[in-house]
mmCIF file of N, CA, C and O in Angstrom:
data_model
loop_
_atom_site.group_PDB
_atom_site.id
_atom_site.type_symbol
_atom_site.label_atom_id
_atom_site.label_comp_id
_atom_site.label_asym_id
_atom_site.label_seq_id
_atom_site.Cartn_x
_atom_site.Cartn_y
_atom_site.Cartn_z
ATOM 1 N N UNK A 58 102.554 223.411 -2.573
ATOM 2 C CA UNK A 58 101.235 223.068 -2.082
ATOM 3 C C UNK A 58 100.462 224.354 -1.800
ATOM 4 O O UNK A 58 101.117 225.232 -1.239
ATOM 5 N N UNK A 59 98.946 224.675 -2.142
ATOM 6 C CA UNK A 59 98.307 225.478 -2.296
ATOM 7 C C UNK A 59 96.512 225.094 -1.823
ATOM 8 O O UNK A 59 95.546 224.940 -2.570
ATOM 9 N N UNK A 60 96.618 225.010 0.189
ATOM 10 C CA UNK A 60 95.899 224.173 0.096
ATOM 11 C C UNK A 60 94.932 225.320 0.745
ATOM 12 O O UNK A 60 95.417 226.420 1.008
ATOM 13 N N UNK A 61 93.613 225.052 0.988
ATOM 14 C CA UNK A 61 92.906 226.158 1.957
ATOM 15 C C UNK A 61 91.593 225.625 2.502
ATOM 16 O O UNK A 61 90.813 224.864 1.929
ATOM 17 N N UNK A 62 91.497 226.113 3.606
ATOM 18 C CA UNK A 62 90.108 225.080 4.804
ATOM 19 C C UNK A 62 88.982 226.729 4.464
ATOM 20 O O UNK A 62 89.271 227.924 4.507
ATOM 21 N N UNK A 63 87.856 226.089 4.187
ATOM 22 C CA UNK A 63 86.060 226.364 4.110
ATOM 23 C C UNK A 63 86.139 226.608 5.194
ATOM 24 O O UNK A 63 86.778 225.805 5.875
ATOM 25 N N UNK A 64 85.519 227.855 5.900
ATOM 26 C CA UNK A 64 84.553 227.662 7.239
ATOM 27 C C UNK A 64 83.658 228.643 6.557
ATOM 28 O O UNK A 64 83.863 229.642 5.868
ATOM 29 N N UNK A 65 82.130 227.745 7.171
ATOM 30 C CA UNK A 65 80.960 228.539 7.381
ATOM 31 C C UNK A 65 80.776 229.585 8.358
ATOM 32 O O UNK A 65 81.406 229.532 9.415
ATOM 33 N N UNK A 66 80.035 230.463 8.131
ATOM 34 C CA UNK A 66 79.963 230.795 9.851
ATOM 35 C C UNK A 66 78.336 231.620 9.742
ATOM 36 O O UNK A 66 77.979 231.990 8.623
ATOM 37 N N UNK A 67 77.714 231.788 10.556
ATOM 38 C CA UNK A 67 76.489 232.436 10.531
ATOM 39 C C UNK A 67 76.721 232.623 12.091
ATOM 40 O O UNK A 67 76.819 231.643 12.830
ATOM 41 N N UNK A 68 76.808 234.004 12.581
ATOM 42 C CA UNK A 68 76.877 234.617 14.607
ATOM 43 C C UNK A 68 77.576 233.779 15.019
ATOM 44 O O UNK A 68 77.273 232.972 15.898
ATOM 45 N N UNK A 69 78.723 233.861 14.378
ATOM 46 C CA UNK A 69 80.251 233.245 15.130
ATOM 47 C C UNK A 69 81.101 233.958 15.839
ATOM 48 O O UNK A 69 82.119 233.463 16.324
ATOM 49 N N UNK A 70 80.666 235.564 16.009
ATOM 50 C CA UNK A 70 81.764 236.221 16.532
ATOM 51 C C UNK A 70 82.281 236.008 18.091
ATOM 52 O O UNK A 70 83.118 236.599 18.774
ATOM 53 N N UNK A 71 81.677 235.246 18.258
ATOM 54 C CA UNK A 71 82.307 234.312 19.681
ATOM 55 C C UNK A 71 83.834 233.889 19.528
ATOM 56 O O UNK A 71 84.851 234.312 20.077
ATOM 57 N N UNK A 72 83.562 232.661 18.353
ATOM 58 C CA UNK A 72 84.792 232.047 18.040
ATOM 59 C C UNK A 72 85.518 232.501 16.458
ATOM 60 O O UNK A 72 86.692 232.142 16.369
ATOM 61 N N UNK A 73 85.155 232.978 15.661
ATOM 62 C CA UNK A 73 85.783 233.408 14.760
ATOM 63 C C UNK A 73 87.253 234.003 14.837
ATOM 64 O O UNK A 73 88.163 233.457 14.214
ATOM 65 N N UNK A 74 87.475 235.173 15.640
ATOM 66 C CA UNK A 74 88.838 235.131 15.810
ATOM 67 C C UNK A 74 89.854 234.948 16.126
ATOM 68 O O UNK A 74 90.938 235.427 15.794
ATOM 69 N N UNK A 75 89.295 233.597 17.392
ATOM 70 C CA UNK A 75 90.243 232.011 17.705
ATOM 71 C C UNK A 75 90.585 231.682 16.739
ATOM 72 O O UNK A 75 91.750 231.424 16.435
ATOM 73 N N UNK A 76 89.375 231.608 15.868
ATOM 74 C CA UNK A 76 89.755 230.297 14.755
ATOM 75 C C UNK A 76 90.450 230.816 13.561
ATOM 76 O O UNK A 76 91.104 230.128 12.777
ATOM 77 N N UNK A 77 90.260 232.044 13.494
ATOM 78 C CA UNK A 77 91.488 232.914 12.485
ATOM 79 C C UNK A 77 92.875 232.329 12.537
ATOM 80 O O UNK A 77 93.618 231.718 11.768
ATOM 81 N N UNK A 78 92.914 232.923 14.170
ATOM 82 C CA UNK A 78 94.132 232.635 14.740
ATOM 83 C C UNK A 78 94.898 231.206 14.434
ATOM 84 O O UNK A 78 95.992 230.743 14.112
ATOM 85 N N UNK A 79 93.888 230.932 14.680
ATOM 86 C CA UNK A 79 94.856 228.942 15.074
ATOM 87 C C UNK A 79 94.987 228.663 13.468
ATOM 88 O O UNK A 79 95.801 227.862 13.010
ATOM 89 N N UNK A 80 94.106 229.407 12.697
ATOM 90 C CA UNK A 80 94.504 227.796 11.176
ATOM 91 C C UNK A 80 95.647 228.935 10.653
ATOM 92 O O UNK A 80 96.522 228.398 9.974
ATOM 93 N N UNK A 81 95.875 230.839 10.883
ATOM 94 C CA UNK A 81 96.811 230.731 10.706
ATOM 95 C C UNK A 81 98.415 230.571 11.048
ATOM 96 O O UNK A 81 99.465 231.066 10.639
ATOM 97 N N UNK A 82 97.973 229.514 12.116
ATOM 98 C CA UNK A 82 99.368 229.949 12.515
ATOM 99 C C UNK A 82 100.257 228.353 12.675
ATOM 100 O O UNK A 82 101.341 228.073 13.188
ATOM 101 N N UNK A 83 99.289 227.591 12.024
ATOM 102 C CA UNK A 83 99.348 226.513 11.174
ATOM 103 C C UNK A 83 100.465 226.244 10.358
ATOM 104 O O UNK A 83 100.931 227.248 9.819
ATOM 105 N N UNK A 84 101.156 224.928 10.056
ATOM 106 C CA UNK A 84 101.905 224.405 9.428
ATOM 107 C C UNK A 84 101.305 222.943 8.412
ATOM 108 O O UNK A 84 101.114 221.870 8.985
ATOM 109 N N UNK A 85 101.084 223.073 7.046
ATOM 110 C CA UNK A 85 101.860 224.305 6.110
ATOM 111 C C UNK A 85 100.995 225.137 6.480
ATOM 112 O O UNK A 85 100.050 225.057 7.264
ATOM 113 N N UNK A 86 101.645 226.439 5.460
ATOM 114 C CA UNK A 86 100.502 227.681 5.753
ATOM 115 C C UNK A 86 99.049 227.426 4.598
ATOM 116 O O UNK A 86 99.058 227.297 3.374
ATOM 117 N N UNK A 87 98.244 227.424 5.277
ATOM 118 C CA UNK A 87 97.100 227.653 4.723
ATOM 119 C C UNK A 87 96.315 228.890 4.336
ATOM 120 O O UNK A 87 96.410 229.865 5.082
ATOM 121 N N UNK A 88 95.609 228.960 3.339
ATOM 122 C CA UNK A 88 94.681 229.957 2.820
ATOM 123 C C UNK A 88 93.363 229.692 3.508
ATOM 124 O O UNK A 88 93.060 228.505 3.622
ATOM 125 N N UNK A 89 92.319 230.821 4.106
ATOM 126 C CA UNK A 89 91.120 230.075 4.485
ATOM 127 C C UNK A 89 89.776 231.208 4.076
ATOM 128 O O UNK A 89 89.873 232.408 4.334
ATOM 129 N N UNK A 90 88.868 230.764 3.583
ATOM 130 C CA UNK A 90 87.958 231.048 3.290
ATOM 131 C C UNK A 90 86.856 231.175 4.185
ATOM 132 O O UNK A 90 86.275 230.164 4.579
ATOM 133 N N UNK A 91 86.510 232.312 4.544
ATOM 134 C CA UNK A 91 84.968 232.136 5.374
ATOM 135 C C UNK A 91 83.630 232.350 4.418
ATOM 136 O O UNK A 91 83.605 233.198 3.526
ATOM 137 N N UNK A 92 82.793 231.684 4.648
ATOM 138 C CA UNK A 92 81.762 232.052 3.865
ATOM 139 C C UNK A 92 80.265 232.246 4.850
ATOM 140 O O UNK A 92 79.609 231.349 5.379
ATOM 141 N N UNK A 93 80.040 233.586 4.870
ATOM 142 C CA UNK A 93 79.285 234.248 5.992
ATOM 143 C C UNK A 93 77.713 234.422 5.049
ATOM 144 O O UNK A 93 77.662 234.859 3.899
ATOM 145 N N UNK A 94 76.737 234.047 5.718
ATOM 146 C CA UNK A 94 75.417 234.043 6.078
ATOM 147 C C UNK A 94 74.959 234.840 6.151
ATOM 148 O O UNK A 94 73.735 234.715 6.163
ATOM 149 N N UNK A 95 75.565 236.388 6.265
ATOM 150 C CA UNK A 95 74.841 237.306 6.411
ATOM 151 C C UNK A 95 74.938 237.599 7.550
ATOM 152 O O UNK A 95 73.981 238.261 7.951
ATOM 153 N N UNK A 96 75.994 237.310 8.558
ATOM 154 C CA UNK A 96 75.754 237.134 10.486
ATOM 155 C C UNK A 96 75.289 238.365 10.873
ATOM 156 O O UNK A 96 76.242 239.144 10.870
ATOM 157 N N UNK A 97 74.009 239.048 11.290
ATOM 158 C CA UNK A 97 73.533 240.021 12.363
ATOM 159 C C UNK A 97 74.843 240.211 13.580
ATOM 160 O O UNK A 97 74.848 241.344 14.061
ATOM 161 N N UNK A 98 75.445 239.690 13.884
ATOM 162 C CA UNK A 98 75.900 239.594 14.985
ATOM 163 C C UNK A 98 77.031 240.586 14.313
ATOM 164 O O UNK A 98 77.625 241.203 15.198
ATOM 165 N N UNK A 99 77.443 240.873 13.117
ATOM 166 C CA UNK A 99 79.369 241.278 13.158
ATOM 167 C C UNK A 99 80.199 240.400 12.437
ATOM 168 O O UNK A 99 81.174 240.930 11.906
ATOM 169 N N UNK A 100 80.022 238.930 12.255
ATOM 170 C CA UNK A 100 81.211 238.115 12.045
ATOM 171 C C UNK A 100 82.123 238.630 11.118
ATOM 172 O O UNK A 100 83.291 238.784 11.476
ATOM 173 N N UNK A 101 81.679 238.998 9.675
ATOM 174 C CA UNK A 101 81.900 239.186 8.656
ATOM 175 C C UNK A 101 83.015 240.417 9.055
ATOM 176 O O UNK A 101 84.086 240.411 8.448
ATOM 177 N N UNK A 102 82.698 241.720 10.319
ATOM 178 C CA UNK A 102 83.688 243.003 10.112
ATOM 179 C C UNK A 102 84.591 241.972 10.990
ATOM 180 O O UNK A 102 85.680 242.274 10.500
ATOM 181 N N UNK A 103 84.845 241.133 11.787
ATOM 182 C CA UNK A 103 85.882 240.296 11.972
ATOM 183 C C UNK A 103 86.957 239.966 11.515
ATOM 184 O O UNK A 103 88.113 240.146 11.898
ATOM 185 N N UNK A 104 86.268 239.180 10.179
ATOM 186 C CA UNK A 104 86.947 238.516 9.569
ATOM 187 C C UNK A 104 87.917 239.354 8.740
ATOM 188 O O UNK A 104 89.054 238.902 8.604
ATOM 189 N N UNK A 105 87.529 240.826 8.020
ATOM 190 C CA UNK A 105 87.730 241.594 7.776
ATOM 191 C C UNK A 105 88.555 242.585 8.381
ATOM 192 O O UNK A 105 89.330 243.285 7.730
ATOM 193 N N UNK A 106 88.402 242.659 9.629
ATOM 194 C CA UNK A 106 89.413 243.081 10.722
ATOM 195 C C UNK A 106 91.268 242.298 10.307
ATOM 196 O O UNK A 106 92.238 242.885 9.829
ATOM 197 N N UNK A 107 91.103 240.501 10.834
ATOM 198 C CA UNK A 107 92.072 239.835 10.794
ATOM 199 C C UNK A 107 92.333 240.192 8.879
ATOM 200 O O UNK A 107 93.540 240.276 8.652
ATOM 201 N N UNK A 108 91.706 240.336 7.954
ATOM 202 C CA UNK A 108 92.023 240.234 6.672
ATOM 203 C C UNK A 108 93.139 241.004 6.404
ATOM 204 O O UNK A 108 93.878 240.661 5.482
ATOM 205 N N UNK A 109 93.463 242.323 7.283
ATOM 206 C CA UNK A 109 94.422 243.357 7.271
ATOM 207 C C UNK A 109 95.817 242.729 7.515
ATOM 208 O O UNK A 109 96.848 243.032 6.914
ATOM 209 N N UNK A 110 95.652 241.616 8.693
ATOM 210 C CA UNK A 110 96.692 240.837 9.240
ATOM 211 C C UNK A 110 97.067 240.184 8.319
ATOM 212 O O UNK A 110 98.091 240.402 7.671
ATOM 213 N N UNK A 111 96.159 239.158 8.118
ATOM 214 C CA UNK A 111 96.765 237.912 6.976
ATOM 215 C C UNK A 111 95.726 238.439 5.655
ATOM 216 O O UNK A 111 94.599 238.926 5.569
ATOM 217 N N UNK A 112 96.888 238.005 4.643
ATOM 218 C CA UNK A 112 96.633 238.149 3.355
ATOM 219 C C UNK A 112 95.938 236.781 2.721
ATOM 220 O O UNK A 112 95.572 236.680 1.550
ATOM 221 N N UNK A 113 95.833 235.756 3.729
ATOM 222 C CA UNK A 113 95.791 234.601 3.335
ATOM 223 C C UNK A 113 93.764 233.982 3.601
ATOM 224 O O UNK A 113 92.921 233.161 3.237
ATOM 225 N N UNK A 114 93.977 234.958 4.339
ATOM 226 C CA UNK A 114 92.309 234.932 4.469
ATOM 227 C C UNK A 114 91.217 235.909 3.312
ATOM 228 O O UNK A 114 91.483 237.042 2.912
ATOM 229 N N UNK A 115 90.082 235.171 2.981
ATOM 230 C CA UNK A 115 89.287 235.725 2.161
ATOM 231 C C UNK A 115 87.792 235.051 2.918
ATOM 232 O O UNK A 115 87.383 234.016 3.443
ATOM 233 N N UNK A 116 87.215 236.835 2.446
ATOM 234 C CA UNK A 116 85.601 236.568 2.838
ATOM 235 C C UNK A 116 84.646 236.394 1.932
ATOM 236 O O UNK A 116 84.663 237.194 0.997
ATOM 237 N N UNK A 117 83.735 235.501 1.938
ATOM 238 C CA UNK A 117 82.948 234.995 0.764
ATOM 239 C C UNK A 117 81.763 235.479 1.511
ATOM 240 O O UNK A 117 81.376 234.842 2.491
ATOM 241 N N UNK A 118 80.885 237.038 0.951
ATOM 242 C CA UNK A 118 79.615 237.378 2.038
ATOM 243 C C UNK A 118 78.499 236.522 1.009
ATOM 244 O O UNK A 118 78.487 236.675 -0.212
ATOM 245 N N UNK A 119 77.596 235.621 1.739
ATOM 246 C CA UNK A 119 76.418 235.432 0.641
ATOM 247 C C UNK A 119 75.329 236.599 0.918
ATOM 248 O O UNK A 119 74.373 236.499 0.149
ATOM 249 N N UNK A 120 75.248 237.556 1.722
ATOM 250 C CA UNK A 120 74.155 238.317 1.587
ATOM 251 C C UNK A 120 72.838 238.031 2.406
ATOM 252 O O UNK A 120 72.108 238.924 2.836
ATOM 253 N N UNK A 121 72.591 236.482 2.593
ATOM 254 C CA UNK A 121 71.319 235.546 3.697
ATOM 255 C C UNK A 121 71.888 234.792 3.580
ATOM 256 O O UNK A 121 72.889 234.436 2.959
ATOM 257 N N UNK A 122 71.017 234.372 4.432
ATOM 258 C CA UNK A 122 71.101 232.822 5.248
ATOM 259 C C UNK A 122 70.386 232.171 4.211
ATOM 260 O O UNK A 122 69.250 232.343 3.769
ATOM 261 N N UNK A 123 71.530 231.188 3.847
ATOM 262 C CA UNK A 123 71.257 230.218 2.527
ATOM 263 C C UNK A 123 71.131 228.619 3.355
ATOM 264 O O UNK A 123 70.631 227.601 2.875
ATOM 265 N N UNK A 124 71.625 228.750 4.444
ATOM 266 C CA UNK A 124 72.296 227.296 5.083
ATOM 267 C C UNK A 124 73.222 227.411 5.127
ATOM 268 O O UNK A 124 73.882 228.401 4.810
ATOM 269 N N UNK A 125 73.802 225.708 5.836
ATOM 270 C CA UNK A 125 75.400 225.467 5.963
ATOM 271 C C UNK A 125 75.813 224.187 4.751
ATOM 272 O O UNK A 125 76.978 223.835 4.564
ATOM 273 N N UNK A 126 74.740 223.658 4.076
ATOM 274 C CA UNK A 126 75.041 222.922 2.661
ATOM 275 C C UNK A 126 75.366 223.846 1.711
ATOM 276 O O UNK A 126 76.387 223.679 1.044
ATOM 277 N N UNK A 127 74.411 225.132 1.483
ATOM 278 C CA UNK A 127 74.696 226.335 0.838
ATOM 279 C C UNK A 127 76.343 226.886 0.897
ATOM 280 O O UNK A 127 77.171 227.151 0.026
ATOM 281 N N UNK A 128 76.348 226.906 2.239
ATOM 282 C CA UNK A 128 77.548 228.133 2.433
ATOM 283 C C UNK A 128 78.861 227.114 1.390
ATOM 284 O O UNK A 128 79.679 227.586 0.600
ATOM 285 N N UNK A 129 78.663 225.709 1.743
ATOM 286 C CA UNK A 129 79.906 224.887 1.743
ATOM 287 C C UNK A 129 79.818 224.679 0.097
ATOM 288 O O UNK A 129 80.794 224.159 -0.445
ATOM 289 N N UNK A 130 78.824 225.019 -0.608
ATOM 290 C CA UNK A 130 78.892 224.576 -2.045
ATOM 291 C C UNK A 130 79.152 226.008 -2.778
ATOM 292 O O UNK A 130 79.605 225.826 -3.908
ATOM 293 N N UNK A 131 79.005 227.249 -2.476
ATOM 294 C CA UNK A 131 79.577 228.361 -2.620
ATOM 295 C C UNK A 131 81.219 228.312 -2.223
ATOM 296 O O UNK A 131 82.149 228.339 -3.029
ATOM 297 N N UNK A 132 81.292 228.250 -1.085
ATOM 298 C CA UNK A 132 83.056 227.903 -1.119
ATOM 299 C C UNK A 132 83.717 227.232 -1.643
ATOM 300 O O UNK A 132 84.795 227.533 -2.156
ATOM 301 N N UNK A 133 83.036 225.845 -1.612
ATOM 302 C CA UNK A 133 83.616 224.721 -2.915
ATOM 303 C C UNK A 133 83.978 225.151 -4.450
ATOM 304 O O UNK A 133 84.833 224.562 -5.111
ATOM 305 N N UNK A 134 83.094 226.428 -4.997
ATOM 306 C CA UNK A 134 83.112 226.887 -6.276
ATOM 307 C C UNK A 134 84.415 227.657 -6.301
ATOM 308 O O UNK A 134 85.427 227.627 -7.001
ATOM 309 N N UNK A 135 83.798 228.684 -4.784
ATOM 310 C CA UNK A 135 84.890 229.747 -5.142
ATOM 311 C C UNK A 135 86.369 229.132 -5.291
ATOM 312 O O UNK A 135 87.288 229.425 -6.056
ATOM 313 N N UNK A 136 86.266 228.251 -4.361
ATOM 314 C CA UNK A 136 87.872 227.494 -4.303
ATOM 315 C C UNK A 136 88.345 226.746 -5.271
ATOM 316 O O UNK A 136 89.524 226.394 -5.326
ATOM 317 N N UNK A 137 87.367 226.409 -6.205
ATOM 318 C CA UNK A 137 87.762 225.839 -7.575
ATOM 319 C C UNK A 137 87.630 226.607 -8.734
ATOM 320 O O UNK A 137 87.594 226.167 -9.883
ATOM 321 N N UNK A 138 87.546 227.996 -8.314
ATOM 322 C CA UNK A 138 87.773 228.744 -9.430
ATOM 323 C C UNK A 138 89.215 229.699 -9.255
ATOM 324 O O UNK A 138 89.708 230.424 -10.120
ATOM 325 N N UNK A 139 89.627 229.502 -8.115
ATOM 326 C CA UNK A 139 91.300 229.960 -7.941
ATOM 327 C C UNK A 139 92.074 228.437 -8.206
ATOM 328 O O UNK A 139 91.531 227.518 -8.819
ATOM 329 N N UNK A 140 93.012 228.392 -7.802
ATOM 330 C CA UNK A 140 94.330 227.545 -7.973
ATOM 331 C C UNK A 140 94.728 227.126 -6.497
ATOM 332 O O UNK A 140 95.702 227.521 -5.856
ATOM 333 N N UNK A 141 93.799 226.283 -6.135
ATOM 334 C CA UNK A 141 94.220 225.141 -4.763
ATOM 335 C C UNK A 141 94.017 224.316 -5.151
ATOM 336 O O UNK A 141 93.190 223.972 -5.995
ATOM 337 N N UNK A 142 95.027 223.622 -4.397
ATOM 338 C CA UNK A 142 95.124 222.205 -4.902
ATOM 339 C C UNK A 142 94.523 221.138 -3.542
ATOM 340 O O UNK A 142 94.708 219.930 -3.696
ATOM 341 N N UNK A 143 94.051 221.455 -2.673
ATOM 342 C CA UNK A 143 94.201 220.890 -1.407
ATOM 343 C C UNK A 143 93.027 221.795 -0.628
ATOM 344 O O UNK A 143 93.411 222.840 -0.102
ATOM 345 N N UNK A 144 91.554 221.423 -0.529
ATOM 346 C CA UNK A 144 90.096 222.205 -0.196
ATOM 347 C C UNK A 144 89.938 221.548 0.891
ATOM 348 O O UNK A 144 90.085 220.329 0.806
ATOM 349 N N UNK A 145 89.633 222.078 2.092
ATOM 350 C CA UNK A 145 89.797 221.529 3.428
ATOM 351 C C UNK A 145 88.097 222.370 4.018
ATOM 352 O O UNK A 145 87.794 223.513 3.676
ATOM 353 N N UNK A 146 87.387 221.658 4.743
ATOM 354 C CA UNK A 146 86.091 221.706 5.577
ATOM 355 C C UNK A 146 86.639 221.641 6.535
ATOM 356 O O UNK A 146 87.512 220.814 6.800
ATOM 357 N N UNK A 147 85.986 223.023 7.663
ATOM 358 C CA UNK A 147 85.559 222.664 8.988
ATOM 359 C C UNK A 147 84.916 223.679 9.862
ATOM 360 O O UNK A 147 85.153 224.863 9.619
ATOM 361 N N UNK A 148 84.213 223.398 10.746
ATOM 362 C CA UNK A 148 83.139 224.459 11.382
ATOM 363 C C UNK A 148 83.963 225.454 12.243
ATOM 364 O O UNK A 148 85.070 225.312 12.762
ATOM 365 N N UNK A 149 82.951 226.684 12.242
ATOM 366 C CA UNK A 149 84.146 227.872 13.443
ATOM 367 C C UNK A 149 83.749 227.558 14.666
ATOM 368 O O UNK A 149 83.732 228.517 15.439
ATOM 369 N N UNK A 150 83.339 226.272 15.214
ATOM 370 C CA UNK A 150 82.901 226.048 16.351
ATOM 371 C C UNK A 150 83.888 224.709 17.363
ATOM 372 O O UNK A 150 83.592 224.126 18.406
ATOM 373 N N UNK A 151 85.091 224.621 16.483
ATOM 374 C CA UNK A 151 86.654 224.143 16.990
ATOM 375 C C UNK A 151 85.802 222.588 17.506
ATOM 376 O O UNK A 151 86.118 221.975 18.526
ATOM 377 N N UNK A 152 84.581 222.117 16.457
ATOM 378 C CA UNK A 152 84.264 221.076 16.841
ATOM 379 C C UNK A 152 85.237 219.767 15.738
ATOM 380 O O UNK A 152 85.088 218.545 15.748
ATOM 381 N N UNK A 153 86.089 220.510 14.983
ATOM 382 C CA UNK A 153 86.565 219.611 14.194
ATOM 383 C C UNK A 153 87.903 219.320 14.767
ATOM 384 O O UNK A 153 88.634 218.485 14.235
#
């Protein structure tokens, strides 16, 4: 199984590296994708930070603020242009 969870994030660095934390430390192991907005705030050197840790994380930068329909149809691609079998949604705001 080769499955991996979408998060959007646009000035998440609040919760972003909770939420690193928790999906990886997850059973099965998951792959997770952030796909960043462009965050003013940092998120993106975050994510990039934990990327050193886990190999299992990847950052998708769009460059602006496209939206959060945007962010999720960019990740949807990217994730169907690798080899998962199993594409998982959910916000960095641990509302899921």
């Amino acid at each position: 199984m080769n499955p991996i969870v979408i998060i959007p994030t646009y000035n998440e660095k609040e919760n972003i590296e909770s939420m690193l934390d928790k999906v990886m430390s997850l059973e099965p192991k998951f792959n997770l994708l952030v796909v960043d907005d462009n965050s003013p705030d940092g998120t993106a050197n975050l994510v990039k930070s934990k990327q050193e840790k886990f190999d299992r994380i990847h950052l998708l930068e769009n460059g602006e603020k496209n939206g959060l329909g945007t962010a999720y149809i960019a990740g949807f691609n990217w994730c169907l242009e690798r080899d998962f079998d199993h594409i998982f949604e959910m916000d960095c705001d641990f509302s899921h």
